[in-house]
XYZ file of C-alpha atoms in Angstrom:
138
model
C 89.909 105.587 118.140
C 87.248 107.886 116.625
C 88.740 108.242 113.137
C 87.465 111.298 111.309
C 89.869 111.140 108.350
C 92.208 108.474 106.990
C 94.638 108.210 104.105
C 96.307 105.106 102.749
C 99.134 104.691 100.268
C 100.714 101.417 99.193
C 102.920 99.838 96.563
C 102.988 96.157 95.693
C 105.445 94.326 93.416
C 105.651 90.752 92.152
C 108.144 88.983 89.943
C 108.115 85.352 88.793
C 110.910 83.487 86.985
C 111.479 79.762 86.592
C 109.211 78.966 89.493
C 110.661 81.570 91.895
C 108.030 84.062 93.069
C 109.207 87.232 94.759
C 106.634 89.582 96.306
C 106.842 92.813 98.259
C 104.345 95.334 99.626
C 104.656 98.523 101.667
C 101.680 100.392 103.183
C 101.537 103.767 104.953
C 98.405 104.913 106.735
C 97.622 108.236 108.446
C 94.546 108.302 110.707
C 93.204 111.531 112.193
C 91.217 111.400 115.446
C 89.863 114.862 116.410
C 90.444 114.245 120.134
C 93.816 112.435 119.949
C 95.507 113.852 116.861
C 97.013 112.109 113.882
C 98.513 108.628 114.086
C 100.985 107.260 111.525
C 101.311 103.552 110.770
C 103.477 101.796 108.216
C 104.503 98.288 107.423
C 105.249 95.760 104.771
C 106.722 92.460 103.807
C 109.065 90.743 101.385
C 108.590 87.071 100.558
C 109.932 84.453 98.204
C 108.591 81.018 97.289
C 109.967 78.241 95.133
C 108.242 74.982 94.128
C 110.748 72.141 93.843
C 109.125 71.175 90.528
C 110.116 74.619 89.161
C 106.578 75.164 87.802
C 105.263 78.716 87.551
C 102.042 79.896 89.128
C 99.382 81.534 86.967
C 98.474 85.154 87.606
C 94.996 86.227 86.502
C 92.534 88.926 87.603
C 94.852 90.151 90.369
C 95.302 86.738 91.985
C 98.284 84.401 92.066
C 96.956 80.853 91.657
C 98.279 77.724 93.328
C 100.748 75.509 91.469
C 99.022 73.141 89.025
C 100.919 70.088 90.286
C 100.282 67.068 92.445
C 102.601 65.950 95.242
C 104.871 68.971 94.949
C 106.931 70.680 97.686
C 107.333 74.432 97.962
C 109.902 76.361 100.026
C 108.891 79.733 101.515
C 110.653 82.677 103.160
C 109.139 85.932 104.457
C 110.183 89.055 106.399
C 107.562 91.475 107.750
C 107.671 94.768 109.664
C 104.983 96.937 111.207
C 105.553 100.339 112.891
C 103.231 102.365 115.117
C 105.073 105.684 115.002
C 103.150 107.667 117.685
C 103.218 104.735 120.075
C 106.918 104.163 119.329
C 106.359 100.445 118.739
C 107.652 98.129 116.072
C 107.192 94.435 115.305
C 109.276 92.297 112.945
C 108.845 88.687 111.901
C 110.933 86.250 109.956
C 109.263 83.111 108.615
C 110.735 80.094 106.840
C 108.547 77.205 105.814
C 107.664 74.342 103.569
C 104.356 73.581 101.821
C 103.248 70.184 100.564
C 100.746 70.370 97.701
C 98.775 67.127 97.638
C 96.725 68.334 94.664
C 95.241 71.595 93.369
C 92.748 71.708 96.273
C 94.669 70.391 99.302
C 97.895 71.819 100.784
C 99.708 71.375 104.102
C 101.898 74.230 105.421
C 104.571 74.164 108.133
C 106.378 77.340 109.256
C 108.992 78.379 111.770
C 108.377 81.952 112.932
C 110.808 84.234 114.745
C 109.263 87.495 116.020
C 110.794 90.591 117.592
C 108.921 93.452 119.264
C 110.268 96.830 120.265
C 108.255 99.010 122.656
C 109.331 102.630 123.351
C 112.868 102.021 122.044
C 113.383 98.978 124.294
C 113.943 95.718 122.440
C 111.802 92.993 123.957
C 113.848 90.127 122.563
C 112.825 87.330 120.249
C 109.980 84.830 120.455
C 109.796 81.658 118.363
C 106.771 79.759 117.123
C 105.973 76.853 114.871
C 102.732 76.680 112.870
C 101.122 73.861 110.951
C 97.922 74.218 108.911
C 95.931 72.482 106.229
C 94.334 74.422 103.399
C 91.458 73.012 101.386
C 89.933 74.924 98.464
C 86.417 74.141 97.359
C-alpha cells in the first residue's frame, strides 16, 4: 500500500482498585492510497488482571509497573477485536491466563487463547492455542 495520507484516533482507559486492573483501548485508522482509495481499520481490547496478593501496581510516566511482590500469582483475562472494513475481515481473540511473578525482574506467563476469524461474512470457526513465556527485565 502506497499510503499518501493517514489519520489515527484512539481512546485508552485504565482503572485500578484493590489489585484489580481494568484496561481498554479502541483505535480507528483511515489510510488513503491514491491508487486504491481509502481503507478503514479499527480494533481494540478489554483486559482485566488480578494479583492474588491484592497488591496494586504503580502507574508513573505513562507506564503500569509490575507488582512489587515475590512469589505472587496473577490471573489475566483479555478480549480483542480487529476489523479490516474494506476487506470485510474481522478477527477476535479471547485469552485467559496466569502469571507467576518470581520477583520484580522474572515472570512466567501461561495463556489459553481462543481465536475466531471472519472473512467476507463467512465465519471461519475457532482455533485454540496455548502459550508459555518467560519475561526477564534487566
